[in-house]
Short mmCIF file of C-alpha atoms in Angstrom, two decimals:
data_model
loop_
_atom_site.label_atom_id
_atom_site.label_comp_id
_atom_site.label_asym_id
_atom_site.label_seq_id
_atom_site.Cartn_x
_atom_site.Cartn_y
_atom_site.Cartn_z
CA MET A 1240 -97.66 -11.30 50.83
CA LEU A 1241 -101.26 -12.66 50.21
CA GLU A 1242 -102.08 -9.21 48.88
CA THR A 1243 -99.48 -9.11 46.79
CA LEU A 1244 -100.54 -12.32 43.91
CA LEU A 1245 -104.65 -11.84 44.32
CA ASN A 1246 -106.12 -9.89 41.94
CA GLN A 1247 -103.14 -9.17 39.60
CA SER A 1248 -101.92 -11.92 36.60
CA LEU A 1249 -99.53 -14.48 37.52
CA ALA A 1250 -97.31 -16.46 34.68
CA MET A 1251 -97.32 -19.55 37.03
CA ASP A 1252 -98.72 -22.94 36.74
CA ALA A 1253 -102.19 -22.94 37.93
CA LYS A 1254 -101.60 -25.72 40.18
CA SER A 1255 -98.77 -24.30 42.52
CA ALA A 1256 -100.73 -20.83 42.29
CA ARG A 1257 -103.66 -22.21 44.10
CA LEU A 1258 -101.37 -24.27 46.85
CA LEU A 1259 -99.03 -21.54 47.19
CA LEU A 1260 -102.04 -18.94 47.75
CA ALA A 1261 -103.68 -21.68 50.12
CA SER A 1262 -100.28 -21.34 51.92
CA LEU A 1263 -100.11 -18.12 52.49
CA ALA A 1264 -103.95 -17.86 53.63
CA VAL A 1265 -103.36 -20.30 55.88
CA LYS A 1266 -99.76 -18.08 57.00
CA GLN A 1267 -101.69 -15.11 57.01
CA LYS A 1268 -103.04 -14.74 60.36
CA GLY A 1269 -99.64 -14.73 62.65
CA GLY A 1270 -98.06 -12.61 59.37
CA LEU A 1271 -95.60 -13.95 57.08
CA SER A 1272 -91.78 -12.53 57.92
CA LEU A 1273 -88.66 -13.52 55.85
CA PHE A 1274 -85.66 -12.77 57.55
CA ASP A 1275 -82.07 -13.49 56.57
CA GLU A 1276 -79.39 -15.93 58.59
CA LYS A 1277 -78.65 -14.14 61.22
CA GLY A 1278 -82.56 -13.66 61.87
CA VAL A 1279 -82.80 -10.02 60.83
CA VAL A 1280 -84.92 -8.71 58.00
CA ASP A 1281 -82.68 -6.88 55.08
CA THR A 1282 -83.43 -4.28 54.50
CA GLU A 1283 -80.08 -3.14 51.83
CA GLY A 1284 -81.90 -4.97 48.96
CA LYS A 1285 -78.92 -7.30 48.14
CA PRO A 1286 -79.35 -10.30 46.90
CA ARG A 1287 -79.22 -13.18 49.06
CA VAL A 1288 -78.96 -17.40 48.68
CA SER A 1289 -79.36 -19.55 51.26
CA GLN A 1290 -76.17 -21.34 51.48
CA THR A 1291 -77.32 -25.06 51.78
CA PRO A 1292 -75.81 -28.36 50.73
CA SER A 1293 -76.48 -28.37 46.97
CA ALA A 1294 -76.03 -31.00 43.87
CA TYR A 1295 -73.63 -28.86 42.28
CA HIS A 1296 -70.88 -29.15 44.90
CA SER A 1297 -67.25 -29.78 44.53
CA SER A 1298 -63.91 -29.15 46.32
CA HIS A 1299 -63.58 -26.51 43.58
CA GLY A 1300 -66.63 -24.90 44.15
CA GLY A 1301 -67.99 -22.39 46.73
CA TYR A 1302 -69.85 -18.85 47.81
CA ALA A 1303 -66.02 -17.38 48.08
CA ASN A 1304 -67.96 -14.00 48.86
CA LYS A 1305 -69.94 -14.35 45.63
CA PRO A 1306 -74.01 -13.90 45.56
CA TYR A 1307 -73.67 -17.43 43.24
CA TYR A 1308 -72.59 -21.09 43.55
CA LEU A 1309 -68.80 -20.95 41.38
CA VAL A 1310 -68.15 -24.45 39.98
CA ASP A 1311 -64.83 -24.40 37.81
CA GLY A 1312 -65.57 -21.76 36.45
CA VAL A 1313 -69.40 -22.04 36.19
CA ALA A 1314 -71.82 -19.57 38.53
CA VAL A 1315 -74.80 -21.23 39.16
CA ILE A 1316 -77.74 -18.82 39.73
CA PRO A 1317 -80.84 -20.39 41.07
CA VAL A 1318 -84.26 -19.70 39.97
CA SER A 1319 -86.09 -21.46 42.73
CA GLY A 1320 -89.62 -21.61 43.93
CA ALA A 1321 -92.24 -18.61 43.24
CA LEU A 1322 -90.96 -15.67 41.36
CA ILE A 1323 -91.62 -12.08 42.84
CA HIS A 1324 -91.20 -8.27 41.52
CA LYS A 1325 -88.76 -6.48 44.08
CA LEU A 1326 -87.72 -9.33 46.62
CA GLY A 1327 -84.48 -8.68 47.18
CA PHE A 1328 -83.52 -12.51 47.71
CA VAL A 1329 -83.27 -15.95 46.93
CA SER A 1330 -84.56 -19.00 48.05
CA SER A 1331 -85.94 -22.43 47.64
CA TYR A 1332 -89.13 -21.31 48.26
CA ILE A 1333 -89.25 -17.73 47.10
CA SER A 1334 -87.32 -15.80 44.78
CA GLY A 1335 -86.92 -11.98 43.21
CA TYR A 1336 -86.56 -10.99 40.12
CA ASP A 1337 -84.40 -8.47 41.60
CA ALA A 1338 -82.30 -10.54 42.99
CA ILE A 1339 -81.88 -13.32 39.91
CA VAL A 1340 -80.77 -10.39 37.81
CA ALA A 1341 -78.08 -8.81 40.26
CA MET A 1342 -76.30 -12.11 40.60
CA PHE A 1343 -76.82 -12.23 36.38
CA ASP A 1344 -74.65 -8.99 36.20
CA ALA A 1345 -72.66 -10.00 38.78
CA ALA A 1346 -71.40 -12.91 37.40
CA ASN A 1347 -71.23 -11.04 33.91
CA GLN A 1348 -68.69 -8.82 35.56
CA ASP A 1349 -66.71 -11.55 37.42
CA PRO A 1350 -63.44 -12.40 35.72
CA ASP A 1351 -63.85 -15.58 37.81
CA VAL A 1352 -66.48 -16.72 35.56
CA LYS A 1353 -66.46 -18.04 32.26
CA GLY A 1354 -70.33 -19.42 31.85
CA ILE A 1355 -73.59 -18.92 33.87
CA LEU A 1356 -75.62 -21.72 34.58
CA LEU A 1357 -79.82 -21.03 35.67
CA SER A 1358 -80.72 -23.66 37.64
CA ILE A 1359 -84.87 -23.36 37.37
CA ASN A 1360 -86.90 -25.12 39.43
CA SER A 1361 -89.95 -22.67 39.98
CA PRO A 1362 -93.46 -22.86 38.99
CA GLY A 1363 -93.68 -19.77 38.14
CA GLY A 1364 -94.75 -16.06 39.58
CA THR A 1365 -96.08 -12.83 39.39
CA VAL A 1366 -96.30 -11.21 35.77
CA ALA A 1367 -94.95 -8.06 37.56
CA GLY A 1368 -90.87 -7.92 36.69
CA CYS A 1369 -90.72 -11.24 34.63
CA PHE A 1370 -90.86 -9.59 31.37
CA ASP A 1371 -88.37 -6.63 32.09
CA ALA A 1372 -86.15 -9.46 33.64
CA CYS A 1373 -86.84 -11.86 31.17
CA ASP A 1374 -85.55 -8.95 28.10
CA HIS A 1375 -82.47 -7.65 30.27
CA ILE A 1376 -81.19 -11.03 30.66
CA PHE A 1377 -81.63 -11.86 27.27
CA GLU A 1378 -80.35 -8.45 26.20
CA ASN A 1379 -77.01 -8.57 28.22
CA LYS A 1380 -75.38 -11.92 27.81
CA GLN A 1381 -71.82 -11.61 27.67
CA LYS A 1382 -71.16 -15.18 28.63
CA PRO A 1383 -72.10 -18.69 27.46
CA LEU A 1384 -75.54 -18.75 28.98
CA TRP A 1385 -77.34 -22.04 29.91
CA ALA A 1386 -80.52 -23.28 31.72
CA ILE A 1387 -81.51 -26.67 33.14
CA TYR A 1388 -85.06 -27.61 33.97
CA ASP A 1389 -84.37 -29.22 37.51
CA ASP A 1390 -87.23 -29.55 37.79
CA MET A 1391 -89.76 -27.42 37.08
CA ALA A 1392 -89.78 -24.69 34.84
CA CYS A 1393 -93.29 -23.36 34.15
CA SER A 1394 -94.59 -20.37 32.93
CA ALA A 1395 -92.20 -17.14 34.50
CA ALA A 1396 -89.81 -19.60 35.23
CA MET A 1397 -90.20 -20.41 31.56
CA CYS A 1398 -89.78 -17.40 30.47
CA ILE A 1399 -86.88 -16.79 32.25
CA GLY A 1400 -85.08 -19.78 30.71
CA SER A 1401 -85.74 -19.44 27.92
CA ALA A 1402 -83.26 -16.39 27.62
CA ALA A 1403 -80.29 -18.95 27.57
CA ASP A 1404 -78.38 -19.67 24.70
CA LYS A 1405 -79.05 -23.43 25.42
CA ARG A 1406 -81.81 -24.83 27.66
CA PHE A 1407 -81.75 -28.89 29.08
CA THR A 1408 -84.59 -30.68 30.38
CA THR A 1409 -83.71 -33.59 33.38
CA GLN A 1410 -86.37 -36.99 32.31
CA THR A 1411 -88.90 -36.00 34.79
CA ALA A 1412 -88.77 -31.82 34.53
CA ILE A 1413 -92.05 -30.17 33.66
CA SER A 1414 -91.82 -27.30 31.79
CA GLY A 1415 -94.29 -24.60 29.80
CA SER A 1416 -96.98 -23.93 31.14
CA ILE A 1417 -97.12 -20.47 28.39
CA GLY A 1418 -99.78 -18.67 29.47
CA VAL A 1419 -101.39 -16.19 32.23
CA VAL A 1420 -103.69 -16.66 34.95
CA GLN A 1421 -105.20 -13.98 37.44
CA ILE A 1422 -107.21 -15.36 40.53
CA HIS A 1423 -109.96 -13.13 42.21
CA SER A 1424 -111.16 -13.78 45.64
CA SER A 1425 -114.18 -12.74 46.83
CA TYR A 1426 -115.49 -13.38 50.75
CA GLU A 1427 -118.91 -11.56 49.70
CA GLY A 1428 -120.84 -15.08 50.91
CA MET A 1429 -118.69 -15.07 53.84
CA LEU A 1430 -119.71 -11.91 55.07
CA SER A 1431 -122.95 -12.22 54.69
CA GLU A 1432 -123.11 -15.42 56.55
CA TYR A 1433 -121.76 -13.49 59.22
CA GLY A 1434 -123.76 -10.62 58.85
CA MET A 1435 -121.39 -8.03 58.15
CA GLU A 1436 -121.27 -5.24 55.17
CA ILE A 1437 -118.32 -3.57 53.48
CA THR A 1438 -118.71 -0.27 52.32
CA MET A 1439 -117.01 1.95 49.76
CA ILE A 1440 -116.63 4.92 48.95
CA TYR A 1441 -114.89 5.80 45.56
CA SER A 1442 -114.84 8.05 42.78
CA GLY A 1443 -114.13 6.83 39.22
CA SER A 1444 -116.29 3.81 38.19
CA HIS A 1445 -113.81 1.76 37.46
CA LYS A 1446 -111.59 2.49 40.94
CA VAL A 1447 -112.53 -0.69 43.23
CA ASP A 1448 -113.35 -3.43 39.90
CA GLY A 1449 -112.07 -6.65 41.37
CA ASN A 1450 -112.90 -5.95 45.31
CA PRO A 1451 -112.71 -9.07 47.10
CA TYR A 1452 -115.68 -7.90 48.83
CA LYS A 1453 -118.33 -8.32 46.16
CA ASN A 1454 -118.64 -10.93 43.36
CA LEU A 1455 -117.02 -10.40 40.41
CA PRO A 1456 -119.78 -8.91 37.34
CA ASP A 1457 -119.23 -10.33 34.37
CA ASP A 1458 -117.78 -6.74 32.43
CA VAL A 1459 -115.36 -7.08 34.80
CA TYR A 1460 -114.60 -10.21 34.20
CA GLN A 1461 -114.01 -9.88 30.54
CA GLN A 1462 -112.27 -6.54 31.32
CA PHE A 1463 -109.32 -9.22 33.53
CA LYS A 1464 -109.89 -11.97 30.60
CA SER A 1465 -108.42 -9.40 27.95
CA SER A 1466 -105.76 -8.35 30.01
CA CYS A 1467 -104.56 -12.00 30.77
CA ASP A 1468 -104.92 -12.90 26.81
CA GLU A 1469 -102.72 -9.16 26.03
CA LEU A 1470 -100.18 -10.68 28.43
CA ARG A 1471 -99.91 -14.08 27.00
CA GLU A 1472 -99.46 -12.90 23.78
CA GLN A 1473 -96.33 -10.81 24.88
CA PHE A 1474 -95.06 -13.80 26.93
CA ALA A 1475 -95.27 -16.25 23.95
CA GLY A 1476 -93.66 -13.22 21.99
CA LYS A 1477 -90.24 -13.38 24.61
CA VAL A 1478 -90.38 -17.04 24.40
CA SER A 1479 -90.23 -16.60 20.46
CA ARG A 1480 -88.14 -14.14 20.63
CA ASN A 1481 -85.98 -16.15 22.84
CA ILE A 1482 -85.93 -19.73 21.52
CA GLY A 1483 -86.28 -19.24 18.23
CA LEU A 1484 -90.16 -20.72 17.30
CA SER A 1485 -92.91 -18.54 15.45
CA LEU A 1486 -95.55 -17.10 17.72
CA ASP A 1487 -97.63 -19.00 16.26
CA GLU A 1488 -96.32 -22.15 17.31
CA VAL A 1489 -95.79 -20.42 21.13
CA LEU A 1490 -99.40 -20.01 20.84
CA ALA A 1491 -100.32 -23.59 19.73
CA THR A 1492 -99.05 -24.87 23.03
CA GLU A 1493 -102.28 -23.06 25.43
CA ALA A 1494 -100.22 -22.84 28.27
CA LEU A 1495 -99.66 -27.14 28.09
CA SER A 1496 -97.13 -28.15 30.26
CA TYR A 1497 -94.43 -30.83 29.10
CA THR A 1498 -92.51 -33.29 31.15
CA GLY A 1499 -88.83 -34.52 29.20
CA GLN A 1500 -88.45 -35.24 26.06
CA ALA A 1501 -91.87 -34.16 25.59
CA ALA A 1502 -90.09 -30.30 25.85
CA VAL A 1503 -87.58 -31.21 23.26
CA ASP A 1504 -89.79 -32.38 20.99
CA ALA A 1505 -91.83 -29.12 21.67
CA GLY A 1506 -88.78 -27.33 20.95
CA LEU A 1507 -88.97 -25.99 24.32
CA ALA A 1508 -85.79 -27.62 25.52
CA ASP A 1509 -82.48 -28.62 23.15
CA GLU A 1510 -81.62 -31.97 25.01
CA VAL A 1511 -82.59 -34.33 28.08
CA ILE A 1512 -79.75 -34.46 30.85
CA ASN A 1513 -78.61 -36.11 33.87
CA SER A 1514 -78.87 -32.80 36.05
CA HIS A 1515 -75.78 -34.43 37.81
CA ASN A 1516 -73.88 -34.13 34.60
CA ILE A 1517 -74.75 -30.49 33.49
CA LEU A 1518 -72.07 -28.64 35.10
CA THR A 1519 -69.52 -31.82 33.58
CA HIS A 1520 -70.47 -30.85 30.08
CA PHE A 1521 -70.76 -26.85 30.35
CA THR A 1522 -67.51 -26.71 31.67
CA GLN A 1523 -66.14 -29.35 28.52
CA HIS A 1524 -68.18 -27.03 26.62
CA LEU A 1525 -66.37 -23.95 27.98
CA SER A 1526 -63.13 -26.22 27.78
CA GLY A 1527 -63.86 -26.90 23.57
CA THR A 1528 -64.11 -30.97 24.57
CA ASP A 1529 -67.59 -31.17 24.85
CA SER A 1530 -69.75 -32.24 22.28
CA GLN A 1531 -73.52 -33.56 21.40
CA GLN A 1532 -71.96 -36.59 20.24
CA GLN A 1533 -70.52 -37.05 23.60
CA ARG A 1534 -73.75 -36.85 25.74
CA SER A 1535 -76.53 -37.93 23.11
CA ILE A 1536 -77.22 -42.27 23.86
CA THR A 1537 -77.43 -43.41 21.11
CA MET A 1538 -75.17 -45.95 18.24
CA SER A 1539 -73.62 -43.36 16.33
CA GLU A 1540 -70.34 -44.32 18.41
CA GLN A 1541 -70.63 -48.37 17.08
CA ALA A 1542 -70.58 -46.89 13.70
CA THR A 1543 -67.48 -44.92 14.26
CA PRO A 1544 -65.05 -48.04 12.54
CA ALA A 1545 -67.00 -48.38 9.25
CA ALA A 1546 -66.62 -44.43 8.89
CA ASP A 1547 -62.97 -44.64 9.68
CA GLU A 1548 -62.72 -47.64 7.32
CA THR A 1549 -63.74 -45.60 4.67
CA VAL A 1550 -61.60 -42.32 5.27
CA SER A 1551 -58.58 -44.97 5.51
CA ALA A 1552 -59.63 -46.68 2.05
CA GLY A 1553 -58.02 -43.63 -0.49
CA PRO A 1554 -59.47 -42.26 -3.26
CA GLU A 1555 -60.78 -44.97 -5.26
CA ALA A 1556 -62.41 -46.44 -2.85
CA GLN A 1557 -64.08 -43.11 -1.47
CA GLN A 1558 -65.62 -42.28 -4.84
CA GLN A 1559 -67.53 -46.00 -5.07
CA ALA A 1560 -68.47 -45.39 -1.51
CA SER A 1561 -72.32 -44.56 -0.57
CA PRO A 1562 -73.53 -41.46 -1.55
CA ALA A 1563 -75.08 -41.34 1.77
CA ALA A 1564 -71.11 -41.12 3.09
CA SER A 1565 -71.26 -36.88 1.89
CA ALA A 1566 -74.82 -36.63 2.69
CA PRO A 1567 -75.56 -34.02 5.77
CA ALA A 1568 -75.88 -35.39 8.93
CA VAL A 1569 -78.46 -37.31 10.37
CA ASP A 1570 -79.93 -38.62 13.53
CA GLN A 1571 -78.29 -41.44 13.99
CA LYS A 1572 -81.29 -42.53 16.71
CA GLN A 1573 -83.59 -42.57 14.26
CA ARG A 1574 -81.83 -44.27 11.11
CA CYS A 1575 -80.91 -47.20 13.16
CA ALA A 1576 -84.81 -47.19 15.09
CA ALA A 1577 -85.71 -47.58 10.82
CA ILE A 1578 -83.34 -50.47 10.11
CA LEU A 1579 -83.86 -53.09 13.38
CA LYS A 1580 -87.65 -51.95 13.24
CA ALA A 1581 -88.77 -52.33 9.37
CA PRO A 1582 -91.10 -55.46 8.89
CA GLU A 1583 -88.11 -56.60 6.63
CA ALA A 1584 -85.16 -56.53 9.14
CA GLU A 1585 -87.52 -59.96 10.70
CA GLY A 1586 -85.76 -63.31 10.14
CA ARG A 1587 -82.56 -60.85 8.87
CA SER A 1588 -82.00 -59.77 12.46
CA ASP A 1589 -78.14 -60.10 11.80
CA LEU A 1590 -78.11 -57.93 7.97
CA ALA A 1591 -80.26 -55.84 10.31
CA GLN A 1592 -77.64 -54.62 12.65
CA HIS A 1593 -74.67 -54.84 10.07
CA LEU A 1594 -76.87 -52.41 7.85
CA ALA A 1595 -77.30 -50.39 11.34
CA PHE A 1596 -74.26 -50.16 12.78
CA ASN A 1597 -71.30 -50.75 10.24
CA THR A 1598 -72.75 -48.91 7.23
CA ASP A 1599 -73.97 -45.66 6.52
CA LEU A 1600 -76.54 -46.63 4.10
CA SER A 1601 -80.13 -44.84 4.73
CA ALA A 1602 -82.21 -46.31 6.17
CA GLU A 1603 -84.46 -46.43 2.51
CA ASP A 1604 -81.43 -48.26 0.89
CA ALA A 1605 -81.19 -50.07 4.22
CA VAL A 1606 -84.73 -51.76 4.29
CA ALA A 1607 -84.40 -52.40 0.43
CA VAL A 1608 -80.94 -54.67 1.30
CA MET A 1609 -82.53 -56.74 3.23
CA LYS A 1610 -85.84 -57.01 0.78
CA ALA A 1611 -83.89 -58.65 -1.22
CA SER A 1612 -81.98 -60.92 0.91
CA PRO A 1613 -82.52 -64.28 1.84
CA GLU A 1614 -83.86 -65.09 5.54
CA SER A 1615 -81.23 -66.12 8.11
CA LYS A 1616 -81.36 -68.85 10.74
CA SER A 1617 -83.13 -67.78 14.06
CA ALA A 1618 -81.25 -65.35 16.20
CA ALA A 1619 -81.45 -68.02 19.27
CA GLN A 1620 -79.64 -70.98 17.35
CA GLY A 1621 -77.28 -68.32 16.54
CA ASN A 1622 -77.07 -67.35 19.79
CA ALA A 1623 -76.71 -70.99 21.10
CA LEU A 1624 -73.77 -71.41 18.80
CA ASP A 1625 -72.11 -68.50 19.50
CA ILE A 1626 -71.67 -69.44 22.69
CA ALA A 1627 -70.97 -73.10 23.02
CA MET A 1628 -68.24 -72.43 20.20
CA SER A 1629 -66.48 -69.71 22.78
CA ALA A 1630 -66.55 -72.62 25.63
CA THR A 1631 -64.87 -74.83 23.37
CA GLU A 1632 -60.95 -74.67 22.25
CA GLN A 1633 -61.50 -74.62 18.07
CA PRO A 1634 -57.61 -74.80 16.64
CA GLY A 1635 -57.56 -72.99 13.27
CA ILE A 1636 -61.63 -71.40 13.56
CA GLY A 1637 -60.25 -68.10 13.37
CA ALA A 1638 -59.36 -68.11 9.64
CA ILE A 1639 -62.61 -70.56 8.88
CA ALA A 1640 -64.83 -67.52 10.58
CA GLU A 1641 -62.93 -64.58 8.99
CA ALA A 1642 -63.90 -66.38 5.51
CA GLU A 1643 -67.53 -66.83 6.41
CA GLU A 1644 -68.02 -63.38 7.03
CA GLU A 1645 -66.00 -62.29 3.77
CA SER A 1646 -68.77 -64.63 2.29
CA GLU A 1647 -71.68 -62.92 4.43
CA ALA A 1648 -70.03 -59.42 3.48
CA ALA A 1649 -70.05 -60.35 -0.22
CA LYS A 1650 -73.58 -61.34 0.42
CA TYR A 1651 -74.65 -58.21 1.58
CA ILE A 1652 -73.09 -56.32 -1.32
CA ALA A 1653 -74.75 -58.48 -3.83
CA ALA A 1654 -77.65 -57.45 -2.05
CA TYR A 1655 -77.62 -54.15 -2.12
CA ASN A 1656 -76.44 -53.87 -6.09
CA LYS A 1657 -79.24 -55.88 -6.78
CA SER A 1658 -82.16 -53.69 -5.17
CA VAL A 1659 -80.35 -51.09 -6.90
CA GLY A 1660 -80.11 -52.17 -9.85
CA VAL A 1661 -76.38 -52.66 -10.19
CA LYS A 1662 -75.22 -55.18 -12.37
#
């Protein structure tokens, strides 16, 4: 296994590559062997997955003689641990590209499967086998394919995950690292210390380039570096095609890793989600009952009543409605934040909240309304009054409050008309 990883290009997070190689070096003395659940080496090359307790367990899910976990019509394919070419199985610490592809193909042909979820927790792996696996998955999607970075999708794992239709990240997941690393190990100093000399007899000047018994010459280093650059360009091309970013945008990441929302901001993920909710949302999506609005933590739900009032107000009222009502959908989270955090909102918190949550005004128009409106009493006084009033019986207070709300609304409308020059 150690020889499989040394002196070849790895699409792998650099820190994880160092840890993996160090671990394998320690195990090398006694040998590192991989067995099936009965302790027998699988020589038939069949994909298999460790049937251990999973976060995706449900009363309706199970393996049911399938090579993947099936939950409510969703086939969960793990992309876990170090990713290796032609390994033949998957586990939590090491997985084969061939096994991942075999499970993907099986899920595509399985009539019980309605959608496929790649559950990714991997630092990456070998370049060998990675690009072919990525292309195969991207080109043979017959059913909805989602991926979740839970809780790492770096390098080769990022390449595989990018082939999905939608990509989700947990709030702590690390993803990206779109680059290539090659590690050369030299034993020349150690051999010299022990008085040992290795003689290599070869034909062809480049036959033994990168051998572990000599320090790496500069010209061989440059040769390996050039190869890494070419592979990185190919890698970035796959991600660019799969996700929709330009090649320059992908290369500009310079193999940086991103955490949670930062991956969404960089365009490498579509949404931050709780990993425990991903299957529920996927099954809802497959049944047509899921939506971005249901998942997002925004104030859009608070704005719904105002929108409903506009719809039911009749043709004349709709003609007088704010132009923002017919404008393209905007990011409500950013809009509300822009209104509530504007300097003009200071001393006008009630008005700011009304404009943010109960109107369709753009952030710019809302700020103009606040700027033209007088400052109100402190929020602390208002809150204290509300608390006191709610604890005391007030006959007829409802009619008074309603009249006051209408008066305040009239002030808001007058302030808005003044700000836009309507008399």
